[in-house]
Amino acid sequence: MTLGISGRSAENITLEAVRSGDIRPEDIRIHPDTLVQQAEVARAHANPQLAANLLRAAELTRLDDHRVLEIYEALRPNRSTSAQLLAITDELVAQGAVLTAELVREALEIYEQRSLLA
Amino acid sequence: MTIGRFRFMDRQRVNLDGFAEPDPALGMIAFNSPNDPEPSLIVENGRVIEMDSKLEFEFDIIDHFIARHGLDLEVAAEAMTMDPLHFAHMLVDPRAPRSEIIRLAAGMTPAKLAQCLTLLRPAELVMAMTKCRARRTPSNQAHVTNRSDDPLLLAADAATAAAFGFREIETTVPVLEDAPSNAIAVSIGAAVGSPGVLVQCSVEESVELEMGMRGLVSYAETVSLYGTEQIFIDGDDTPWSKAFLTSAYASRGIKMRVTSGGGAEALMGAAEGCSMFYLESRCVALARAVGAQGVQNGGIDSASVAGSVPGGVKSLMAENLMVMVRNLEACTGNDALMSESDVRRTSRTHPIFIAGSDFICSGFGSIQRYDNMFGPSQWNSEDIDDYLAMQRDWGVDGGLRTARETDVEELRRTAVEVVSDVYRLLGLASFSAEWQEQAVDAAGSKDVPAADLMTPLQASRLIRDTNITMLDVVRALDESGHETIAQRLLDLLKARLNGDYLQTAAIFDEDMSVLSLVTDPNDYAGPGTGYVPTPLRQLQIDSIRQVRSVADLRSDQAQARSTRLTEGLVAERGIGSRDVVIGVSPATARDIWRTLGGLMVTEALDELLAGLEEEGCQGRIVRFHDTVDLGLIGLKAARLAGSGIGIGLQAKGTALIHRHDLPPLGNLELYSVAPSLGRAEYRALGLNAGRHAKGANPEPARNPYSDEAIEARYHTSVVSLMAVERECSDLTAPPITLHLERS
């Protein structure tokens, strides 16, 4: 049985439930555990990079839409200072998003080398 | 000064295309630029310290990301020392399994994989692609856009695209602000056409992601990668921002793929002197490194740049293959129009079409060229019947199916009605009856003058301001009585929960089952293996709407029945030197009444008789039953004629003049191209037969000339007409006289 991030089961997402205003956006958002399982499937099908992506995705389920969009914006070239990217790393670690934090930390390292910081 | 032959050649459409002198400095070279690096890989303590002849401190952002994330270092030593020719052989040899190719390619640097794939010839690319694509079942993607962002026309056209079999639809906007309205209209239209059709709206990266989060689209594709650092930065991204974006989509359960394409860097003036294929190899390696499940490539917007240099079209296919070899979903270009020439654009697509790919086109323009807001596609709405015929010709599944006119009309009407209801219920817009009717009927936006250009803009603002999501759309669909469509869109939202469509090359079939690398893996291993269309699917491929049977032809002919010809007595040998017999075939005035030229058989006979009369001869019409052969009919007619001259006429219109003492095939004059014969030709034939009868000089007969594909147009009818003739023939029946009531 598949659960959404809200804990609601996919089986309960019916037209009747929508009709009665019972379905919220979180009910149709993927659960991190599902992404972790899909990462295993990707690994078993010879794509460890897709697996790594899905594991980062599992972490990002914890962030709200707005913050996800903001962090994406911050990672674009010449947007952020070193301190700003470091702060994001800390924030991600605090949320348990260690893989994503590592990605941002690595971006910072390379952006410094390639002069892509603000 | 030019000579006529070259003035004529210059006027051909292929000469509108640009053809460039190879120029490696500008990146205007398909393969093997002198500046392409030698493949190399040195790993120290699990860290790449040299890749493709660059030391780590020389790496640009692309090298860094690939070196850190993109390579399987455990197989790298084996893969990098492998003889490129040996790997090329594995790609072609059906006995070498796909899994082994995937395993080795994972350890190859961009330069190494480019070196191996450069060795393949075109036919070898076809073999390799047949084996290496991820999904067993091929598919196709459509563009659905229009100049006015008309929601009704978008919905009607999306429903139409789904009816023709497209499993992904890509829309975009001429006006960025219209994006949410377009996404909703196309999603609803696609759902009217078929369950499980994925929809994307190509706009700026963060706008696109936001629409995905709100459920307004069900996948994303326009996440561009480039092969040089300069262009990457100009595109306002880095490999790290793209990797984050890739994870962001997955974190909301939304399918996405990235986009790249050979020639893009040369087009933007920063190719660093490298070949298109090598730079694309960097993009594809990066696509795998960021964790995207698939790639749209094959030139895309720069396909014509690649097409302008030697081997460029081949390189476009090779870069698609490279995606497959990196174990990713391949959405294989055939997208932006790369040539003004129908021959060149078909040639560019055809090898991929017969090999099969996850999506043959990454944007078949299912709408009018002028309505395609990506620019005209390689294939457009005027080509749908061509494409369906090509599928049928080769027995190949190119992802499309025939749709019946009545079905499409009904789907378009439903799509228009449903979108109108939803927009009204959500307070987004109301549409006039005139606008609705025009959208149902329209071949393109020029046929919808009633469309109001402000409507999509106002609707989009309201969608944004009131934060409308796809759940609201589903609710509105349900409330307005369109439960089936509501359920289909709800099913696509629910599909985000189990994540199965995040796996490589995932699409939904019409039962909402996921077909992907995981659930429907390509198992080609030589003849007799791999994808075979189901009997039902084969029937869809074979049964194009233009197919005609003998029964269809019979019923058409029956409608042309005339009472002017009536049967008389058994025909006797005539006397008198002015007696000319017009011998007609067994089905004449029984089952066949109209010639291939569109004349009534009686009209052809009128002219023949009139021509004979002009020369003072008497024509007699005699139907022979014991042969369908025109030469024999003519000869037998001549032998019955007092003059010894006969005319032979098959009911389909082919005619000749014969003489009693000639061999059957040695006739005097022959009009062989029945479809081109009109009244004037039959009159001339009658005149000449009269002159032959009198011993006078006939006018030399000339078959009317046409440069059209007469045979292609009529040969199937000829086969049916001859079958009817044969059914009417009877070896024992004597010839009988037919009387023509004169008009």
PDB file of N, CA, C and O in Angstrom, chain A residues 11 19 21 23 36 43-44 49 56-57 62 65 68 73 78 85 88-89 96 98 100 102-103 108:
ATOM      1  N   GLU A  11      -4.995   4.543  -2.000  1.00  0.00           N
ATOM      2  CA  GLU A  11      -6.313   3.951  -2.266  1.00  0.00           C
ATOM      3  C   GLU A  11      -7.457   4.879  -1.865  1.00  0.00           C
ATOM      4  O   GLU A  11      -8.549   4.784  -2.403  1.00  0.00           O
ATOM      5  N   ARG A  19     -14.314  15.313  -4.141  1.00  0.00           N
ATOM      6  CA  ARG A  19     -15.601  16.014  -4.165  1.00  0.00           C
ATOM      7  C   ARG A  19     -15.926  16.614  -2.801  1.00  0.00           C
ATOM      8  O   ARG A  19     -16.385  17.737  -2.696  1.00  0.00           O
ATOM      9  N   GLY A  21     -13.931  17.636  -0.709  1.00  0.00           N
ATOM     10  CA  GLY A  21     -12.897  18.585  -0.274  1.00  0.00           C
ATOM     11  C   GLY A  21     -11.922  17.971   0.711  1.00  0.00           C
ATOM     12  O   GLY A  21     -11.257  18.656   1.483  1.00  0.00           O
ATOM     13  N   ILE A  23      -9.262  16.006   0.015  1.00  0.00           N
ATOM     14  CA  ILE A  23      -7.893  15.739  -0.450  1.00  0.00           C
ATOM     15  C   ILE A  23      -7.093  17.047  -0.458  1.00  0.00           C
ATOM     16  O   ILE A  23      -7.496  18.040  -1.053  1.00  0.00           O
ATOM     17  N   VAL A  36      13.116   6.191  -1.539  1.00  0.00           N
ATOM     18  CA  VAL A  36      14.245   5.338  -1.146  1.00  0.00           C
ATOM     19  C   VAL A  36      14.099   3.959  -1.784  1.00  0.00           C
ATOM     20  O   VAL A  36      15.063   3.384  -2.314  1.00  0.00           O
ATOM     21  N   ARG A  43      19.115   1.328  -8.699  1.00  0.00           N
ATOM     22  CA  ARG A  43      20.446   0.726  -8.516  1.00  0.00           C
ATOM     23  C   ARG A  43      20.467  -0.682  -9.105  1.00  0.00           C
ATOM     24  O   ARG A  43      21.409  -1.069  -9.795  1.00  0.00           O
ATOM     25  N   ALA A  44      19.395  -1.423  -8.852  1.00  0.00           N
ATOM     26  CA  ALA A  44      19.321  -2.792  -9.372  1.00  0.00           C
ATOM     27  C   ALA A  44      19.233  -2.810 -10.894  1.00  0.00           C
ATOM     28  O   ALA A  44      19.483  -3.844 -11.521  1.00  0.00           O
ATOM     29  N   GLN A  49      23.512   6.538 -10.429  1.00  0.00           N
ATOM     30  CA  GLN A  49      23.323   7.993 -10.401  1.00  0.00           C
ATOM     31  C   GLN A  49      21.845   8.348 -10.252  1.00  0.00           C
ATOM     32  O   GLN A  49      21.494   9.285  -9.526  1.00  0.00           O
ATOM     33  N   ARG A  56      18.491  11.918  -2.937  1.00  0.00           N
ATOM     34  CA  ARG A  56      18.443  13.367  -2.654  1.00  0.00           C
ATOM     35  C   ARG A  56      16.991  13.843  -2.677  1.00  0.00           C
ATOM     36  O   ARG A  56      16.576  14.662  -1.860  1.00  0.00           O
ATOM     37  N   ALA A  57      16.239  13.294  -3.622  1.00  0.00           N
ATOM     38  CA  ALA A  57      14.823  13.674  -3.726  1.00  0.00           C
ATOM     39  C   ALA A  57      14.074  13.313  -2.446  1.00  0.00           C
ATOM     40  O   ALA A  57      13.227  14.082  -1.964  1.00  0.00           O
ATOM     41  N   ARG A  62      11.213  16.920   2.417  1.00  0.00           N
ATOM     42  CA  ARG A  62      11.030  17.601   3.714  1.00  0.00           C
ATOM     43  C   ARG A  62      10.941  19.113   3.572  1.00  0.00           C
ATOM     44  O   ARG A  62      10.562  19.804   4.505  1.00  0.00           O
ATOM     45  N   ASP A  65       7.654  23.695  -1.086  1.00  0.00           N
ATOM     46  CA  ASP A  65       7.880  24.044  -2.488  1.00  0.00           C
ATOM     47  C   ASP A  65       8.691  25.338  -2.624  1.00  0.00           C
ATOM     48  O   ASP A  65       9.622  25.434  -3.421  1.00  0.00           O
ATOM     49  N   VAL A  68      12.357  24.940  -1.852  1.00  0.00           N
ATOM     50  CA  VAL A  68      13.035  24.189  -2.922  1.00  0.00           C
ATOM     51  C   VAL A  68      13.366  25.126  -4.084  1.00  0.00           C
ATOM     52  O   VAL A  68      14.491  25.142  -4.599  1.00  0.00           O
ATOM     53  N   GLU A  73      17.373  28.462  -7.036  1.00  0.00           N
ATOM     54  CA  GLU A  73      17.797  29.796  -7.479  1.00  0.00           C
ATOM     55  C   GLU A  73      19.188  30.136  -6.914  1.00  0.00           C
ATOM     56  O   GLU A  73      20.049  30.658  -7.622  1.00  0.00           O
ATOM     57  N   ASN A  78      26.612  32.643 -10.037  1.00  0.00           N
ATOM     58  CA  ASN A  78      26.791  34.041  -9.605  1.00  0.00           C
ATOM     59  C   ASN A  78      25.612  34.576  -8.807  1.00  0.00           C
ATOM     60  O   ASN A  78      25.355  35.770  -8.798  1.00  0.00           O
ATOM     61  N   LEU A  85      25.898  29.975   0.557  1.00  0.00           N
ATOM     62  CA  LEU A  85      25.830  28.542   0.237  1.00  0.00           C
ATOM     63  C   LEU A  85      26.130  27.702   1.476  1.00  0.00           C
ATOM     64  O   LEU A  85      25.526  26.648   1.694  1.00  0.00           O
ATOM     65  N   ILE A  88      23.091  27.432   3.544  1.00  0.00           N
ATOM     66  CA  ILE A  88      22.147  26.437   2.991  1.00  0.00           C
ATOM     67  C   ILE A  88      22.587  25.022   3.378  1.00  0.00           C
ATOM     68  O   ILE A  88      21.769  24.172   3.747  1.00  0.00           O
ATOM     69  N   THR A  89      23.915  24.797   3.291  1.00  0.00           N
ATOM     70  CA  THR A  89      24.427  23.478   3.681  1.00  0.00           C
ATOM     71  C   THR A  89      24.020  23.153   5.113  1.00  0.00           C
ATOM     72  O   THR A  89      23.547  22.045   5.403  1.00  0.00           O
ATOM     73  N   GLY A  96      18.331  17.003   8.025  1.00  0.00           N
ATOM     74  CA  GLY A  96      18.632  15.607   7.723  1.00  0.00           C
ATOM     75  C   GLY A  96      18.895  15.366   6.247  1.00  0.00           C
ATOM     76  O   GLY A  96      18.984  14.215   5.804  1.00  0.00           O
ATOM     77  N   VAL A  98      21.419  15.261   4.238  1.00  0.00           N
ATOM     78  CA  VAL A  98      22.890  15.276   4.208  1.00  0.00           C
ATOM     79  C   VAL A  98      23.447  15.091   2.792  1.00  0.00           C
ATOM     80  O   VAL A  98      24.483  15.671   2.441  1.00  0.00           O
ATOM     81  N   THR A 100      22.035  16.053  -0.036  1.00  0.00           N
ATOM     82  CA  THR A 100      21.836  17.313  -0.739  1.00  0.00           C
ATOM     83  C   THR A 100      22.816  18.358  -0.200  1.00  0.00           C
ATOM     84  O   THR A 100      23.367  19.161  -0.963  1.00  0.00           O
ATOM     85  N   GLU A 102      25.711  17.798   0.879  1.00  0.00           N
ATOM     86  CA  GLU A 102      27.014  17.472   0.298  1.00  0.00           C
ATOM     87  C   GLU A 102      27.099  18.009  -1.143  1.00  0.00           C
ATOM     88  O   GLU A 102      28.141  18.511  -1.574  1.00  0.00           O
ATOM     89  N   LEU A 103      25.995  17.924  -1.852  1.00  0.00           N
ATOM     90  CA  LEU A 103      25.964  18.453  -3.221  1.00  0.00           C
ATOM     91  C   LEU A 103      26.202  19.964  -3.201  1.00  0.00           C
ATOM     92  O   LEU A 103      26.979  20.498  -4.011  1.00  0.00           O
ATOM     93  N   LEU A 108      29.827  24.717  -3.816  1.00  0.00           N
ATOM     94  CA  LEU A 108      30.584  25.836  -3.255  1.00  0.00           C
ATOM     95  C   LEU A 108      32.069  25.705  -3.581  1.00  0.00           C
ATOM     96  O   LEU A 108      32.719  26.664  -4.015  1.00  0.00           O
TER      97      LEU A 108
END
